[in-house]
PDB file of C-alpha atoms in Angstrom:
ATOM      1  CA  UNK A   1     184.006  38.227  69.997  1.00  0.00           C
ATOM      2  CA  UNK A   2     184.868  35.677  72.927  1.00  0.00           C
ATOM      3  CA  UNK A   3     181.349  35.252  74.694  1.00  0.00           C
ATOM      4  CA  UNK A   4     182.963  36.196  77.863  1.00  0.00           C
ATOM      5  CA  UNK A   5     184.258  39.304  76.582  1.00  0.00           C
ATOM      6  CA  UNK A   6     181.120  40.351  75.553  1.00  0.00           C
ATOM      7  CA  UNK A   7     179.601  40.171  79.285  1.00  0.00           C
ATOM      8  CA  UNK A   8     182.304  42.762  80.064  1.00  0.00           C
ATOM      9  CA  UNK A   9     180.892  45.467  77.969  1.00  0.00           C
ATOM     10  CA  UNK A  10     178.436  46.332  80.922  1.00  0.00           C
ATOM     11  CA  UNK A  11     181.820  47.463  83.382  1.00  0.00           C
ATOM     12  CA  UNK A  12     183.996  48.803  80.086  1.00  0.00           C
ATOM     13  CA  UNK A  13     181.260  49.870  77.657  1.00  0.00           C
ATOM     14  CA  UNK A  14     181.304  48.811  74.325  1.00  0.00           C
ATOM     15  CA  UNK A  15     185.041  47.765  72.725  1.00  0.00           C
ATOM     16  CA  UNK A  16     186.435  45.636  70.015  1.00  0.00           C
ATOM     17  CA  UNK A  17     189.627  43.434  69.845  1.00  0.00           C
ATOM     18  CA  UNK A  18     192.067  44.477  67.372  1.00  0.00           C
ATOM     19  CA  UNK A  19     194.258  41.824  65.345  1.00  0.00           C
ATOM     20  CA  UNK A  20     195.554  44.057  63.374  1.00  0.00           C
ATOM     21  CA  UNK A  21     196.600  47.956  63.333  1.00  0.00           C
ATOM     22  CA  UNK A  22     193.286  50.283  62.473  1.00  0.00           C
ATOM     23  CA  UNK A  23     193.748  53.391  60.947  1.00  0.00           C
ATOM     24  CA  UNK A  24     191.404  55.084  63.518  1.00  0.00           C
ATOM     25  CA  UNK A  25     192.958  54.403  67.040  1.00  0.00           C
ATOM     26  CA  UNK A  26     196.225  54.720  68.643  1.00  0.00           C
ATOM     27  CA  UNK A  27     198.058  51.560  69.553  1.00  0.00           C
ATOM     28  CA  UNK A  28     201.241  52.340  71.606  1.00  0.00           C
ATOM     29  CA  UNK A  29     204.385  51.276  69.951  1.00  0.00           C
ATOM     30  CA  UNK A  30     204.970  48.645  72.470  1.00  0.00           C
ATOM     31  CA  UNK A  31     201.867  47.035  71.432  1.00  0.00           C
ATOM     32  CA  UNK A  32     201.813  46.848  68.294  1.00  0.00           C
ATOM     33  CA  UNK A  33     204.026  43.077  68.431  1.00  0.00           C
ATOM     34  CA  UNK A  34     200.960  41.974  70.017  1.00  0.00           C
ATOM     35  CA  UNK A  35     198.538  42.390  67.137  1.00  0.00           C
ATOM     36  CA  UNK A  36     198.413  39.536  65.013  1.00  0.00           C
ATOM     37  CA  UNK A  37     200.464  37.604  67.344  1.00  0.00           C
ATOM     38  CA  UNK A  38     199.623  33.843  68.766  1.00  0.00           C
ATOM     39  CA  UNK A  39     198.163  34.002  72.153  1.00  0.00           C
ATOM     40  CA  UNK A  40     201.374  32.493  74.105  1.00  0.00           C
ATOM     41  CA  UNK A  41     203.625  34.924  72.483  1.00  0.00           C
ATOM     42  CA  UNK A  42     201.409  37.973  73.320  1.00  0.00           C
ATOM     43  CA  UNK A  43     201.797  36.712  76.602  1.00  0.00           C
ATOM     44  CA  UNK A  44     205.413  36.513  76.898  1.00  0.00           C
ATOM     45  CA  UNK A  45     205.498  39.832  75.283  1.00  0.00           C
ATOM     46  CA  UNK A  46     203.633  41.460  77.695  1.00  0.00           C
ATOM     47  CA  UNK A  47     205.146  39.742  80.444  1.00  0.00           C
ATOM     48  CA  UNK A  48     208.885  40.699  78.719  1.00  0.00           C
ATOM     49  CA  UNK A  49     206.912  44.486  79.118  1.00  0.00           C
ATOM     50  CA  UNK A  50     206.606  44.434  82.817  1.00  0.00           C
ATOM     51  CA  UNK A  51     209.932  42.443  83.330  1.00  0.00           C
ATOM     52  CA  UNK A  52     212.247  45.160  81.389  1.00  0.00           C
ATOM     53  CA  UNK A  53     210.677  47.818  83.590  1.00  0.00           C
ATOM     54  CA  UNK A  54     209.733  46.601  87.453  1.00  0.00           C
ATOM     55  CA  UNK A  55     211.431  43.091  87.536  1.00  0.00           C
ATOM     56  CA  UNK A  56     212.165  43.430  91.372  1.00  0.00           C
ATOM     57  CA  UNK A  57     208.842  45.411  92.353  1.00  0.00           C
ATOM     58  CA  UNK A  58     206.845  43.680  91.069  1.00  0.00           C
ATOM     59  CA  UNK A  59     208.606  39.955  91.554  1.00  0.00           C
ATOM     60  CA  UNK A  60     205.570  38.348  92.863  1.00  0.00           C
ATOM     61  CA  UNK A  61     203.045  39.925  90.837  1.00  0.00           C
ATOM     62  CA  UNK A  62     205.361  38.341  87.527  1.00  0.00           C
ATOM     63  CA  UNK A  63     205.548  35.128  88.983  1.00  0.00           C
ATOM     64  CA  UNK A  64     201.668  34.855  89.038  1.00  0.00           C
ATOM     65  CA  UNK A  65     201.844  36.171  85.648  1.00  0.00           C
ATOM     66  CA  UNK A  66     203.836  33.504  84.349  1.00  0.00           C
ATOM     67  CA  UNK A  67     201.259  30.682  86.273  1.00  0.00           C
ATOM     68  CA  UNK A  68     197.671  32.376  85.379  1.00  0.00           C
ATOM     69  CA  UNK A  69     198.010  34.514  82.536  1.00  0.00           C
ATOM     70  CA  UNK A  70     196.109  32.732  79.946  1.00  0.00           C
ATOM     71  CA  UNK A  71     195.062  35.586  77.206  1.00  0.00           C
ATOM     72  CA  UNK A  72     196.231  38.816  76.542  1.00  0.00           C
ATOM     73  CA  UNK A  73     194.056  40.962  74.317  1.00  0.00           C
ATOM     74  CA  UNK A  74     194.270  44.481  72.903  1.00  0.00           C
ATOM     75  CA  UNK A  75     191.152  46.483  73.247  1.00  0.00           C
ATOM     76  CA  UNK A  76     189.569  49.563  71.012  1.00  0.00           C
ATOM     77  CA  UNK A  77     187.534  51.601  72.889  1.00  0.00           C
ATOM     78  CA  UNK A  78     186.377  54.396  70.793  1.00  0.00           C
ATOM     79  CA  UNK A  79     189.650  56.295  69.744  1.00  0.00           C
ATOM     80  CA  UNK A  80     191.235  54.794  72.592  1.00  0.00           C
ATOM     81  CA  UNK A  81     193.601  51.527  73.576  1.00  0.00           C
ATOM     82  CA  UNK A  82     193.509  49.354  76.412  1.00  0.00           C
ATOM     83  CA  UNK A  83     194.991  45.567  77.285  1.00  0.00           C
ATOM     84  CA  UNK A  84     192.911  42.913  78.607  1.00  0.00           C
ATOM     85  CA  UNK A  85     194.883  40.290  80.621  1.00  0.00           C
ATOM     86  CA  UNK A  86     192.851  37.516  81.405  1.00  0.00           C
ATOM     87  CA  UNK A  87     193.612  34.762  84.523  1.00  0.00           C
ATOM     88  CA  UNK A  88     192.833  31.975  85.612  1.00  0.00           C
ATOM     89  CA  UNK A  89     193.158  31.411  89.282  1.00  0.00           C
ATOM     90  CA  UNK A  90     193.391  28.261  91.120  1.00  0.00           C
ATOM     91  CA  UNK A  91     189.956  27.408  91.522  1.00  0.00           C
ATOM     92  CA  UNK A  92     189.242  27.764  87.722  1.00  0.00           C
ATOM     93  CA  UNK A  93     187.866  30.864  88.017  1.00  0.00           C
ATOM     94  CA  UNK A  94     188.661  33.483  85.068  1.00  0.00           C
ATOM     95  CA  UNK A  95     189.851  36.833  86.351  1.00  0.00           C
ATOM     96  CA  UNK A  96     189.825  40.325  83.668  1.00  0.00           C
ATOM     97  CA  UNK A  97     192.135  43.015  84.233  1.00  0.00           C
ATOM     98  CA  UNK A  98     192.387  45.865  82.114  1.00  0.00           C
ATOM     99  CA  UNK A  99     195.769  47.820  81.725  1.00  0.00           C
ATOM    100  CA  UNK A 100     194.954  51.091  80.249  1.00  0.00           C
ATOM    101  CA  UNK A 101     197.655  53.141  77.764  1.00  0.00           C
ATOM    102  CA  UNK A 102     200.660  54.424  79.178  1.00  0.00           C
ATOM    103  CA  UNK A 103     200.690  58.190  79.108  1.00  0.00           C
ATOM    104  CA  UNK A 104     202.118  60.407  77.260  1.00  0.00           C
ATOM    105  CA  UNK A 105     204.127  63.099  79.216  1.00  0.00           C
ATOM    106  CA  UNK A 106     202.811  65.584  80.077  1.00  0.00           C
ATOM    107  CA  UNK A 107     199.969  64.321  81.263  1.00  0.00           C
ATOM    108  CA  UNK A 108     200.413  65.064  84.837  1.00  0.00           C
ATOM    109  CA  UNK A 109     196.556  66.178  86.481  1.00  0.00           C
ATOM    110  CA  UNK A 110     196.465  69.367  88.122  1.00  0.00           C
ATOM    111  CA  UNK A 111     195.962  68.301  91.561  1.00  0.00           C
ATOM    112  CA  UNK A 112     199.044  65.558  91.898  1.00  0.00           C
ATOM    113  CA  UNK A 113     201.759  67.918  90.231  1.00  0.00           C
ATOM    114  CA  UNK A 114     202.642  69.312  93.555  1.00  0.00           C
ATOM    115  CA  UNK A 115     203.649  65.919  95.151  1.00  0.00           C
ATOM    116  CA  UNK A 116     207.258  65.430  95.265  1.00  0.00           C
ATOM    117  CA  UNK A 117     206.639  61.613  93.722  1.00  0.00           C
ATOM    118  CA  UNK A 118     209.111  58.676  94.368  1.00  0.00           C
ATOM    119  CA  UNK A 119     211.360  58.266  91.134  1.00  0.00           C
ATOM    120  CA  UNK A 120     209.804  54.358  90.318  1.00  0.00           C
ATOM    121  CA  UNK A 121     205.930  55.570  90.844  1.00  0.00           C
ATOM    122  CA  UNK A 122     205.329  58.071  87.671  1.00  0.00           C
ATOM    123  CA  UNK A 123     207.139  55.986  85.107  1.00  0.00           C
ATOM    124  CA  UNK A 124     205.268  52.699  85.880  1.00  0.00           C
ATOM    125  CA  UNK A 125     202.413  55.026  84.101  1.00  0.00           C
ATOM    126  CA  UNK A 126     204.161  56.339  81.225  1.00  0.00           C
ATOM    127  CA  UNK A 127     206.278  52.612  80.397  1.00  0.00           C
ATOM    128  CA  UNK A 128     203.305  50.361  81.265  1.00  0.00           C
ATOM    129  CA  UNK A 129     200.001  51.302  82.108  1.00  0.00           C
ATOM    130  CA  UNK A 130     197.833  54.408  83.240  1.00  0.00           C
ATOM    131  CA  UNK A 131     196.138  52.200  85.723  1.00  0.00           C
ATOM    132  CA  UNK A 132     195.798  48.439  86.057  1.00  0.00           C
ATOM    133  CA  UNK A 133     193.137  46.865  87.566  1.00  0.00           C
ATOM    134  CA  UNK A 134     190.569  44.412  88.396  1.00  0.00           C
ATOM    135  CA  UNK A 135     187.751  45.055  85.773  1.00  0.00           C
ATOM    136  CA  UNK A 136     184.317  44.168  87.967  1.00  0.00           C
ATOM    137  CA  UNK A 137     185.808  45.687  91.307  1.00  0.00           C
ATOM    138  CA  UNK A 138     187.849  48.494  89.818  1.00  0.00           C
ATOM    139  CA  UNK A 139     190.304  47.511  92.513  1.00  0.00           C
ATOM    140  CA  UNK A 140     193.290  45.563  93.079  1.00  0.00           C
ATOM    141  CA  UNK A 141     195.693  47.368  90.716  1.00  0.00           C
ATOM    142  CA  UNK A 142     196.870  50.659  90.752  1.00  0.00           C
ATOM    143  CA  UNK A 143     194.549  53.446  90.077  1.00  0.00           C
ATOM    144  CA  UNK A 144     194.545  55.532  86.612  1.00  0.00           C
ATOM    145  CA  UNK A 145     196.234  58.900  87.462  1.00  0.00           C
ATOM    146  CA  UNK A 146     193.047  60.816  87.238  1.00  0.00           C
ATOM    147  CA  UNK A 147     191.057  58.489  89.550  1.00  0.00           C
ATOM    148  CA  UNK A 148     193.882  58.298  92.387  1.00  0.00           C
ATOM    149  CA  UNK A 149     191.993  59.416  95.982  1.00  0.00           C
ATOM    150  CA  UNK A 150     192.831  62.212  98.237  1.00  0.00           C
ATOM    151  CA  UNK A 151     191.983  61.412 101.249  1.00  0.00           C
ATOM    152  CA  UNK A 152     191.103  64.725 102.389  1.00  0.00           C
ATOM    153  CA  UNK A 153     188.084  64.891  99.842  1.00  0.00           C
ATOM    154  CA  UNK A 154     186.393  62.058 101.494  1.00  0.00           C
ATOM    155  CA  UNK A 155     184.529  61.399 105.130  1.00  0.00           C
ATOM    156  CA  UNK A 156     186.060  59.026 107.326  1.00  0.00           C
ATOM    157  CA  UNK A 157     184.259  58.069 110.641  1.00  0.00           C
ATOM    158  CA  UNK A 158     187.327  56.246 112.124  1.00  0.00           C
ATOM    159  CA  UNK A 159     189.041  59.738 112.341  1.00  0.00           C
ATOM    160  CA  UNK A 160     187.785  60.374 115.487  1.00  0.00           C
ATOM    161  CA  UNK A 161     189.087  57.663 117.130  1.00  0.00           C
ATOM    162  CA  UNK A 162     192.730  57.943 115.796  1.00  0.00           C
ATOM    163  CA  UNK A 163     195.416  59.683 117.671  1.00  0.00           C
ATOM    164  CA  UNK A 164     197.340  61.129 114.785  1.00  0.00           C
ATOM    165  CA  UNK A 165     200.374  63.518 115.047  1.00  0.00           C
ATOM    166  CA  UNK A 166     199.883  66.851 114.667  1.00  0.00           C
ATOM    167  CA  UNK A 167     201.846  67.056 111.698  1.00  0.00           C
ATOM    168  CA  UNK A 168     200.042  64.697 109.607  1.00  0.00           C
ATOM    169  CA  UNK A 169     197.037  66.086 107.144  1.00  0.00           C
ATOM    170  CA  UNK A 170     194.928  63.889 105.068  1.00  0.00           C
ATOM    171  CA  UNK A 171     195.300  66.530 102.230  1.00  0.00           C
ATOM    172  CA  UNK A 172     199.233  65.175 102.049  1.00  0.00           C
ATOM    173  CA  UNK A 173     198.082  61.346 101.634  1.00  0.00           C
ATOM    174  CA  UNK A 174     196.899  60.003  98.398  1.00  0.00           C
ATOM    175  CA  UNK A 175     195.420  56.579  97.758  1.00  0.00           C
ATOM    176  CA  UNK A 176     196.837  54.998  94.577  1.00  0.00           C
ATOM    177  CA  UNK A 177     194.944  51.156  95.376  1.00  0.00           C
ATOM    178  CA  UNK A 178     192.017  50.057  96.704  1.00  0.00           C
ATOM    179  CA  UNK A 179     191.892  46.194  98.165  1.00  0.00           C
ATOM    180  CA  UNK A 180     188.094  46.275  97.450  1.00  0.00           C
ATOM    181  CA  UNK A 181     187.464  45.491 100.969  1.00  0.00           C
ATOM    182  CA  UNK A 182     187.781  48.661 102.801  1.00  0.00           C
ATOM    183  CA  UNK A 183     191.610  48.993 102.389  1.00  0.00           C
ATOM    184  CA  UNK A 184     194.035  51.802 100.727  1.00  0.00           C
ATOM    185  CA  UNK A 185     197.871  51.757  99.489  1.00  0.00           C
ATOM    186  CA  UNK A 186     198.619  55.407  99.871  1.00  0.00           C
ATOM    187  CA  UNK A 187     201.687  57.190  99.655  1.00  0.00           C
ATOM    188  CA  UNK A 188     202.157  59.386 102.627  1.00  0.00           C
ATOM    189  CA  UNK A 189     203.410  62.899 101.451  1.00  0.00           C
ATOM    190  CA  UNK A 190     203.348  63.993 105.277  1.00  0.00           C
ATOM    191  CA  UNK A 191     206.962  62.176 105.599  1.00  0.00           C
ATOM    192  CA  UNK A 192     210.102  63.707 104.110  1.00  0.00           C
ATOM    193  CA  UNK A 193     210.833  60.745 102.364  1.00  0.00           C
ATOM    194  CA  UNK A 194     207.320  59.815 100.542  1.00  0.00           C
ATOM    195  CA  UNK A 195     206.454  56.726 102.665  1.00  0.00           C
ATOM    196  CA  UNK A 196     203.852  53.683 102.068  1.00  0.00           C
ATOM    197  CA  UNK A 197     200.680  53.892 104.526  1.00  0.00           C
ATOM    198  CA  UNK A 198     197.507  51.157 104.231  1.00  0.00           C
ATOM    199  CA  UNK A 199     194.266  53.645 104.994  1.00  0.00           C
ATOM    200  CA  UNK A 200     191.548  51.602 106.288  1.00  0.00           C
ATOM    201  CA  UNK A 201     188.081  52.885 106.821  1.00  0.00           C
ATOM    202  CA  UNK A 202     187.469  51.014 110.142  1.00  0.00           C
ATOM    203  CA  UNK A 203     190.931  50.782 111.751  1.00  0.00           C
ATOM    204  CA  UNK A 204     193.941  52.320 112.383  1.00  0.00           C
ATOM    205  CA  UNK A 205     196.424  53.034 109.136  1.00  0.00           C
ATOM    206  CA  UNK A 206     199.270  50.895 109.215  1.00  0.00           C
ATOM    207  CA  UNK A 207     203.071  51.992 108.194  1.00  0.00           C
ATOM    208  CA  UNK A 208     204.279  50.025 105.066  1.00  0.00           C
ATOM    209  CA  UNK A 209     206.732  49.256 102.836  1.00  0.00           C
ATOM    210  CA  UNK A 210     204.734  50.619  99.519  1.00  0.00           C
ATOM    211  CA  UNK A 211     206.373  48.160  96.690  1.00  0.00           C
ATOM    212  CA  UNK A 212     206.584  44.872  98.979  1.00  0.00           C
ATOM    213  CA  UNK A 213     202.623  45.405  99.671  1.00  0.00           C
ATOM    214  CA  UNK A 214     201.461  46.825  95.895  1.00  0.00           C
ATOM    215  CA  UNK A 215     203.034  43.852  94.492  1.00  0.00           C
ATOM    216  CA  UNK A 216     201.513  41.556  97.278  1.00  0.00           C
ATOM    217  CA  UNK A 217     198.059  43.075  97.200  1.00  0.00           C
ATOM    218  CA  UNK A 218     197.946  42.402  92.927  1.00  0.00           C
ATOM    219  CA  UNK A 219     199.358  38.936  93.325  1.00  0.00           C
ATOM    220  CA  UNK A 220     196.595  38.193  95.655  1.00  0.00           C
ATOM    221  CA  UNK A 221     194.112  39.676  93.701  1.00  0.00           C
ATOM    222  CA  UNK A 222     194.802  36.991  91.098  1.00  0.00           C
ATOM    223  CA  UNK A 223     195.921  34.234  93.368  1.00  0.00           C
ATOM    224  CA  UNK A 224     192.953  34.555  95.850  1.00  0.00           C
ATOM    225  CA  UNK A 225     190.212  36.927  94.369  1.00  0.00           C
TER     226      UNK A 225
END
């Protein structure tokens, strides 16, 4: 195994890359072109992935792709299958991000069923990934289904200087992105229309545009991590 690889074990556990189908863990359909493959075609497979799927929200985030993506890998973990895309920013420095398997429906957790979710949102975790994200910070990418944070189950100090409306409840607002510094892309369940809200822990949330800032947020992850 690539040396650098192996330092990752201590954030992903122990894993093994597969070149070739085993008999003992499930590799989604759509990966399976990848084993066996030459590094620049994995990558232009898994870029051809993303592209089919969320060409315009994720238009930045794909252009980075196509500059920094150097290695694409797929990963055994136990019974389980993960990809490891691997970047190389503009200082030099090698970034690991670890796309997790898609889903299979359903797959739904208890406690986001109720959400009346955008159509775009659900899909991008049963087509691409369930979860992408920075491997050392955890952050950066969207959140696995099962680790997404309501923000009702947490403290927040800055709460009590807010002036929120009346109407809005932190048990309606779920955080689906960390920036690793303090910040959360949430969808906002409080508006009739599912809405994009940045939760910060020391400052007041701000009203977004949810796909312009995911897909800004995970371009600069790579760009300027």
């Amino acid at each position: 195994m690539n040396p650098t690889y192996t330092a990752l074990t201590q954030y992903l556990g122990a894993f093994s890359v597969l070149n070739e189908l085993p008999a003992d863990s499930v590799v989604p359909p759509a990966w399976q072109a990848l084993l066996g493959s030459p590094a620049p075609d994995r990558i232009r497979l898994v870029i051809a992935l993303w592209e089919q799927q969320y060409p315009r929200e994720f238009s930045t985030l794909l252009s980075v792709f196509r500059q920094h993506l150097v290695a694409v890998e797929v990963l055994a973990q136990d019974t389980k299958c993960s990809l490891l895309y691997v970047f190389k920013n503009p200082r030099g420095e090698y970034l690991h991000y670890l796309g997790q398997a898609p889903l299979v429906a359903p797959q739904l957790p208890a406690t986001l069923s109720g959400f009346p979710w955008p159509d775009r949102f659900l899909p991008f975790y049963a087509q691409l990934h369930n979860g992408w994200y920075e491997v050392v910070s955890h952050a950066v990418g969207l959140l696995p289904l099962e680790e997404m944070l309501l923000l009702s189950e947490h403290e927040w100090g800055i709460l009590e200087e807010l002036d929120l409306p009346s109407t809005f409840s932190l048990t309606n607002v779920l955080g689906v992105l960390s920036s690793g510094a303090g910040g959360y892309l949430c969808w906002n369940f409080n508006e009739a229309v599912p809405a994009g809200l940045v939760w910060w822990d020391d400052e007041a949330p701000d009203v977004v545009e949810f796909w312009d800032i995911l897909d800004e947020w995970a371009a600069m992850g790579i760009q300027d991590y």
